[in-house]
């Protein structure tokens, strides 16, 4: 599984989600690509994200299978990871 995570330094929800995501990564082997909404603008545009951050885009076998927008609980993230399958 691969996750593209789009954040911004000015986004308070992103800071909260970074902590949650890092806690989850202690128990799962997930390739994570971190993109900054402002600094990586060209790459971010490829994913058609809106103005609400953070955005987590889950890929399995190179295909987007799930997209989360905004703040989520650790439990919600874990449920999605389990659903998709590591």
Short mmCIF file of N, CA, C and O in Angstrom, two decimals:
data_model
loop_
_atom_site.label_atom_id
_atom_site.label_comp_id
_atom_site.label_asym_id
_atom_site.label_seq_id
_atom_site.Cartn_x
_atom_site.Cartn_y
_atom_site.Cartn_z
N UNK A 1 0.84 -1.17 0.00
CA UNK A 1 0.00 0.00 0.00
C UNK A 1 0.89 1.24 0.00
O UNK A 1 1.93 1.27 0.63
N UNK A 2 0.41 2.23 -0.70
CA UNK A 2 1.11 3.51 -0.76
C UNK A 2 0.09 4.60 -0.41
O UNK A 2 -1.07 4.51 -0.81
N UNK A 3 0.55 5.60 0.33
CA UNK A 3 -0.32 6.71 0.68
C UNK A 3 0.38 8.01 0.30
O UNK A 3 1.53 8.23 0.66
N UNK A 4 -0.33 8.84 -0.44
CA UNK A 4 0.14 10.19 -0.72
C UNK A 4 -0.58 11.10 0.27
O UNK A 4 -1.81 11.12 0.33
N UNK A 5 0.21 11.79 1.06
CA UNK A 5 -0.32 12.64 2.13
C UNK A 5 0.00 14.09 1.76
O UNK A 5 1.15 14.45 1.58
N UNK A 6 -1.04 14.90 1.64
CA UNK A 6 -0.87 16.29 1.25
C UNK A 6 -1.21 17.18 2.44
O UNK A 6 -2.32 17.11 2.99
N UNK A 7 -0.23 17.98 2.86
CA UNK A 7 -0.33 18.84 4.03
C UNK A 7 0.08 20.26 3.67
O UNK A 7 0.56 20.51 2.58
N UNK A 8 -0.01 21.13 4.67
CA UNK A 8 0.55 22.47 4.57
C UNK A 8 1.04 22.87 5.95
O UNK A 8 0.45 22.47 6.96
N UNK A 9 2.10 23.66 6.00
CA UNK A 9 2.67 24.06 7.29
C UNK A 9 1.72 24.95 8.09
O UNK A 9 1.78 24.97 9.31
N UNK A 10 0.83 25.65 7.42
CA UNK A 10 -0.10 26.55 8.08
C UNK A 10 -1.38 25.86 8.55
O UNK A 10 -2.25 26.47 9.16
N UNK A 11 -1.50 24.57 8.29
CA UNK A 11 -2.73 23.82 8.54
C UNK A 11 -2.66 23.12 9.91
O UNK A 11 -1.89 22.18 10.09
N UNK A 12 -3.48 23.57 10.86
CA UNK A 12 -3.45 22.97 12.19
C UNK A 12 -3.95 21.53 12.17
O UNK A 12 -3.41 20.67 12.88
N UNK A 13 -4.95 21.23 11.36
CA UNK A 13 -5.43 19.85 11.23
C UNK A 13 -4.35 18.92 10.69
O UNK A 13 -4.28 17.75 11.06
N UNK A 14 -3.49 19.46 9.83
CA UNK A 14 -2.39 18.67 9.27
C UNK A 14 -1.40 18.27 10.36
O UNK A 14 -0.90 17.15 10.38
N UNK A 15 -1.12 19.19 11.28
CA UNK A 15 -0.20 18.90 12.38
C UNK A 15 -0.75 17.78 13.25
O UNK A 15 -0.03 16.87 13.65
N UNK A 16 -2.03 17.85 13.54
CA UNK A 16 -2.68 16.81 14.34
C UNK A 16 -2.62 15.47 13.61
O UNK A 16 -2.28 14.44 14.20
N UNK A 17 -2.93 15.49 12.33
CA UNK A 17 -2.94 14.25 11.55
C UNK A 17 -1.55 13.69 11.36
O UNK A 17 -1.37 12.46 11.30
N UNK A 18 -0.52 14.54 11.27
CA UNK A 18 0.85 14.04 11.16
C UNK A 18 1.20 13.19 12.37
O UNK A 18 1.79 12.11 12.23
N UNK A 19 0.82 13.66 13.55
CA UNK A 19 1.10 12.90 14.77
C UNK A 19 0.36 11.57 14.75
O UNK A 19 0.93 10.53 15.05
N UNK A 20 -0.90 11.59 14.40
CA UNK A 20 -1.69 10.36 14.33
C UNK A 20 -1.11 9.39 13.31
O UNK A 20 -0.99 8.20 13.56
N UNK A 21 -0.76 9.91 12.14
CA UNK A 21 -0.22 9.06 11.08
C UNK A 21 1.11 8.43 11.50
O UNK A 21 1.34 7.25 11.27
N UNK A 22 1.97 9.21 12.13
CA UNK A 22 3.26 8.68 12.58
C UNK A 22 3.06 7.59 13.63
O UNK A 22 3.82 6.62 13.64
N UNK A 23 2.06 7.72 14.49
CA UNK A 23 1.75 6.66 15.46
C UNK A 23 1.32 5.39 14.74
O UNK A 23 1.73 4.29 15.12
N UNK A 24 0.52 5.53 13.72
CA UNK A 24 0.03 4.37 12.96
C UNK A 24 1.18 3.68 12.23
O UNK A 24 1.25 2.45 12.19
N UNK A 25 2.10 4.46 11.69
CA UNK A 25 3.21 3.88 10.93
C UNK A 25 4.13 3.01 11.78
O UNK A 25 4.87 2.20 11.23
N UNK A 26 4.04 3.14 13.08
CA UNK A 26 4.83 2.27 13.96
C UNK A 26 4.39 0.81 13.86
O UNK A 26 5.16 -0.09 14.12
N UNK A 27 3.13 0.59 13.45
CA UNK A 27 2.56 -0.75 13.40
C UNK A 27 2.28 -1.27 11.99
O UNK A 27 1.87 -2.41 11.84
N UNK A 28 2.47 -0.42 10.99
CA UNK A 28 2.17 -0.82 9.61
C UNK A 28 3.32 -0.42 8.69
O UNK A 28 3.96 0.60 8.90
N UNK A 29 3.53 -1.24 7.68
CA UNK A 29 4.56 -0.95 6.69
C UNK A 29 3.88 -0.32 5.47
O UNK A 29 3.42 -1.02 4.58
N UNK A 30 3.80 1.01 5.49
CA UNK A 30 3.10 1.73 4.43
C UNK A 30 4.05 2.75 3.83
O UNK A 30 4.62 3.58 4.54
N UNK A 31 4.20 2.69 2.52
CA UNK A 31 5.01 3.69 1.82
C UNK A 31 4.21 4.99 1.82
O UNK A 31 3.06 5.04 1.38
N UNK A 32 4.83 6.04 2.33
CA UNK A 32 4.14 7.34 2.42
C UNK A 32 4.91 8.39 1.63
O UNK A 32 6.11 8.54 1.81
N UNK A 33 4.21 9.09 0.77
CA UNK A 33 4.77 10.21 0.03
C UNK A 33 4.15 11.47 0.61
O UNK A 33 2.92 11.62 0.60
N UNK A 34 4.98 12.33 1.17
CA UNK A 34 4.51 13.57 1.77
C UNK A 34 4.67 14.72 0.79
O UNK A 34 5.77 14.96 0.30
N UNK A 35 3.58 15.42 0.53
CA UNK A 35 3.62 16.58 -0.35
C UNK A 35 3.12 17.80 0.41
O UNK A 35 2.14 17.71 1.16
N UNK A 36 3.76 18.92 0.20
CA UNK A 36 3.34 20.18 0.80
C UNK A 36 2.45 20.91 -0.21
O UNK A 36 2.82 21.09 -1.37
N UNK A 37 1.28 21.31 0.25
CA UNK A 37 0.28 21.94 -0.61
C UNK A 37 0.84 23.13 -1.38
O UNK A 37 0.51 23.35 -2.55
N UNK A 38 1.71 23.91 -0.73
CA UNK A 38 2.26 25.11 -1.35
C UNK A 38 3.59 24.85 -2.06
O UNK A 38 3.81 25.33 -3.17
N UNK A 39 4.46 24.11 -1.43
CA UNK A 39 5.82 23.91 -1.97
C UNK A 39 5.85 22.92 -3.13
O UNK A 39 6.69 23.02 -4.01
N UNK A 40 4.94 21.95 -3.13
CA UNK A 40 4.90 20.92 -4.18
C UNK A 40 3.67 21.12 -5.07
O UNK A 40 3.01 20.16 -5.46
N UNK A 41 3.40 22.35 -5.39
CA UNK A 41 2.15 22.72 -6.08
C UNK A 41 1.89 21.93 -7.36
O UNK A 41 0.78 21.47 -7.61
N UNK A 42 2.92 21.75 -8.18
CA UNK A 42 2.72 21.04 -9.45
C UNK A 42 2.31 19.59 -9.22
O UNK A 42 1.40 19.09 -9.89
N UNK A 43 3.00 18.93 -8.30
CA UNK A 43 2.65 17.53 -7.99
C UNK A 43 1.26 17.43 -7.38
O UNK A 43 0.48 16.55 -7.72
N UNK A 44 0.95 18.35 -6.47
CA UNK A 44 -0.35 18.33 -5.78
C UNK A 44 -1.48 18.49 -6.80
O UNK A 44 -2.52 17.82 -6.69
N UNK A 45 -1.30 19.33 -7.80
CA UNK A 45 -2.33 19.57 -8.82
C UNK A 45 -2.69 18.28 -9.56
O UNK A 45 -3.83 18.12 -9.99
N UNK A 46 -1.75 17.37 -9.68
CA UNK A 46 -2.02 16.09 -10.37
C UNK A 46 -3.09 15.28 -9.65
O UNK A 46 -3.74 14.43 -10.27
N UNK A 47 -3.27 15.52 -8.35
CA UNK A 47 -4.21 14.72 -7.56
C UNK A 47 -5.57 15.38 -7.39
O UNK A 47 -6.43 14.84 -6.70
N UNK A 48 -5.80 16.53 -8.02
CA UNK A 48 -7.11 17.21 -7.97
C UNK A 48 -7.64 17.35 -6.55
O UNK A 48 -8.74 16.90 -6.24
N UNK A 49 -6.85 17.95 -5.68
CA UNK A 49 -7.31 18.18 -4.31
C UNK A 49 -7.92 19.57 -4.23
O UNK A 49 -7.56 20.47 -4.97
N UNK A 50 -8.85 19.72 -3.33
CA UNK A 50 -9.48 21.03 -3.12
C UNK A 50 -8.68 21.84 -2.12
O UNK A 50 -7.46 21.70 -2.01
N UNK A 51 -9.39 22.66 -1.36
CA UNK A 51 -8.74 23.54 -0.39
C UNK A 51 -8.76 22.98 1.02
O UNK A 51 -8.21 23.60 1.92
N UNK A 52 -9.42 21.86 1.24
CA UNK A 52 -9.49 21.29 2.58
C UNK A 52 -8.35 20.30 2.76
O UNK A 52 -8.16 19.39 1.95
N UNK A 53 -7.59 20.53 3.84
CA UNK A 53 -6.43 19.69 4.12
C UNK A 53 -6.58 19.09 5.52
O UNK A 53 -7.34 19.61 6.32
N UNK A 54 -5.84 18.03 5.80
CA UNK A 54 -4.97 17.27 4.92
C UNK A 54 -5.77 16.34 4.01
O UNK A 54 -6.95 16.10 4.23
N UNK A 55 -5.08 15.82 3.02
CA UNK A 55 -5.66 14.84 2.11
C UNK A 55 -4.77 13.60 2.16
O UNK A 55 -3.56 13.70 2.04
N UNK A 56 -5.40 12.45 2.35
CA UNK A 56 -4.71 11.17 2.31
C UNK A 56 -5.27 10.39 1.13
O UNK A 56 -6.48 10.16 1.07
N UNK A 57 -4.40 10.00 0.20
CA UNK A 57 -4.85 9.24 -0.97
C UNK A 57 -4.19 7.86 -0.87
O UNK A 57 -2.97 7.74 -0.88
N UNK A 58 -5.02 6.83 -0.76
CA UNK A 58 -4.56 5.46 -0.59
C UNK A 58 -4.52 4.76 -1.94
O UNK A 58 -5.50 4.79 -2.69
N UNK A 59 -3.39 4.12 -2.22
CA UNK A 59 -3.20 3.38 -3.46
C UNK A 59 -2.91 1.92 -3.15
O UNK A 59 -2.17 1.62 -2.20
N UNK A 60 -3.46 1.04 -3.94
CA UNK A 60 -3.13 -0.38 -3.87
C UNK A 60 -2.87 -0.84 -5.30
O UNK A 60 -3.70 -0.61 -6.17
N UNK A 61 -1.71 -1.43 -5.49
CA UNK A 61 -1.30 -1.87 -6.84
C UNK A 61 -1.35 -0.72 -7.84
O UNK A 61 -1.75 -0.88 -8.99
N UNK A 62 -0.99 0.48 -7.39
CA UNK A 62 -0.92 1.64 -8.27
C UNK A 62 -2.23 2.30 -8.59
O UNK A 62 -2.28 3.26 -9.35
N UNK A 63 -3.31 1.83 -7.99
CA UNK A 63 -4.64 2.37 -8.26
C UNK A 63 -5.20 3.04 -7.01
O UNK A 63 -5.13 2.47 -5.91
N UNK A 64 -5.75 4.25 -7.17
CA UNK A 64 -6.35 4.93 -6.03
C UNK A 64 -7.57 4.16 -5.57
O UNK A 64 -8.47 3.88 -6.36
N UNK A 65 -7.59 3.80 -4.27
CA UNK A 65 -8.71 3.03 -3.74
C UNK A 65 -9.51 3.78 -2.68
O UNK A 65 -10.64 3.42 -2.37
N UNK A 66 -8.93 4.84 -2.13
CA UNK A 66 -9.63 5.60 -1.08
C UNK A 66 -8.98 6.96 -0.95
O UNK A 66 -7.78 7.12 -1.14
N UNK A 67 -9.81 7.95 -0.60
CA UNK A 67 -9.31 9.31 -0.39
C UNK A 67 -9.99 9.88 0.85
O UNK A 67 -11.21 9.84 0.96
N UNK A 68 -9.18 10.38 1.76
CA UNK A 68 -9.70 11.02 2.96
C UNK A 68 -9.35 12.50 2.93
O UNK A 68 -8.22 12.86 2.61
N UNK A 69 -10.30 13.33 3.29
CA UNK A 69 -10.08 14.77 3.32
C UNK A 69 -10.45 15.27 4.71
O UNK A 69 -11.51 14.95 5.24
N UNK A 70 -9.54 16.04 5.29
CA UNK A 70 -9.80 16.61 6.60
C UNK A 70 -9.29 15.72 7.73
O UNK A 70 -8.69 14.68 7.50
N UNK A 71 -9.56 16.18 8.93
CA UNK A 71 -9.07 15.50 10.12
C UNK A 71 -9.87 14.22 10.38
O UNK A 71 -11.09 14.23 10.30
N UNK A 72 -9.17 13.14 10.70
CA UNK A 72 -9.79 11.86 11.03
C UNK A 72 -9.16 11.32 12.30
O UNK A 72 -8.04 11.68 12.65
N UNK A 73 -9.86 10.41 12.96
CA UNK A 73 -9.30 9.80 14.17
C UNK A 73 -8.32 8.69 13.77
O UNK A 73 -8.37 8.20 12.63
N UNK A 74 -7.48 8.30 14.73
CA UNK A 74 -6.58 7.17 14.47
C UNK A 74 -7.38 5.93 14.14
O UNK A 74 -7.01 5.16 13.26
N UNK A 75 -8.49 5.74 14.83
CA UNK A 75 -9.33 4.56 14.60
C UNK A 75 -9.86 4.54 13.16
O UNK A 75 -9.87 3.49 12.51
N UNK A 76 -10.30 5.69 12.67
CA UNK A 76 -10.79 5.76 11.29
C UNK A 76 -9.68 5.39 10.30
O UNK A 76 -9.92 4.65 9.34
N UNK A 77 -8.47 5.91 10.54
CA UNK A 77 -7.35 5.60 9.65
C UNK A 77 -7.02 4.11 9.69
O UNK A 77 -6.82 3.48 8.65
N UNK A 78 -6.97 3.55 10.88
CA UNK A 78 -6.66 2.12 11.03
C UNK A 78 -7.72 1.27 10.35
O UNK A 78 -7.40 0.30 9.66
N UNK A 79 -8.98 1.63 10.50
CA UNK A 79 -10.06 0.87 9.85
C UNK A 79 -9.89 0.86 8.34
O UNK A 79 -10.10 -0.16 7.68
N UNK A 80 -9.51 1.98 7.78
CA UNK A 80 -9.31 2.05 6.32
C UNK A 80 -8.13 1.21 5.89
O UNK A 80 -8.18 0.49 4.90
N UNK A 81 -7.04 1.29 6.66
CA UNK A 81 -5.84 0.49 6.34
C UNK A 81 -6.20 -0.99 6.38
O UNK A 81 -5.82 -1.76 5.50
N UNK A 82 -6.92 -1.40 7.40
CA UNK A 82 -7.33 -2.81 7.53
C UNK A 82 -8.26 -3.22 6.39
O UNK A 82 -8.17 -4.33 5.87
N UNK A 83 -9.16 -2.32 6.04
CA UNK A 83 -10.11 -2.59 4.95
C UNK A 83 -9.38 -2.79 3.62
O UNK A 83 -9.70 -3.71 2.86
N UNK A 84 -8.44 -1.92 3.34
CA UNK A 84 -7.70 -1.99 2.07
C UNK A 84 -6.74 -3.16 2.08
O UNK A 84 -6.55 -3.83 1.08
N UNK A 85 -6.14 -3.39 3.24
CA UNK A 85 -5.15 -4.46 3.34
C UNK A 85 -3.78 -3.92 3.06
O UNK A 85 -3.54 -3.25 2.05
N UNK A 86 -2.90 -4.15 4.00
CA UNK A 86 -1.51 -3.66 3.92
C UNK A 86 -0.85 -4.34 2.76
O UNK A 86 -0.07 -4.04 2.05
#
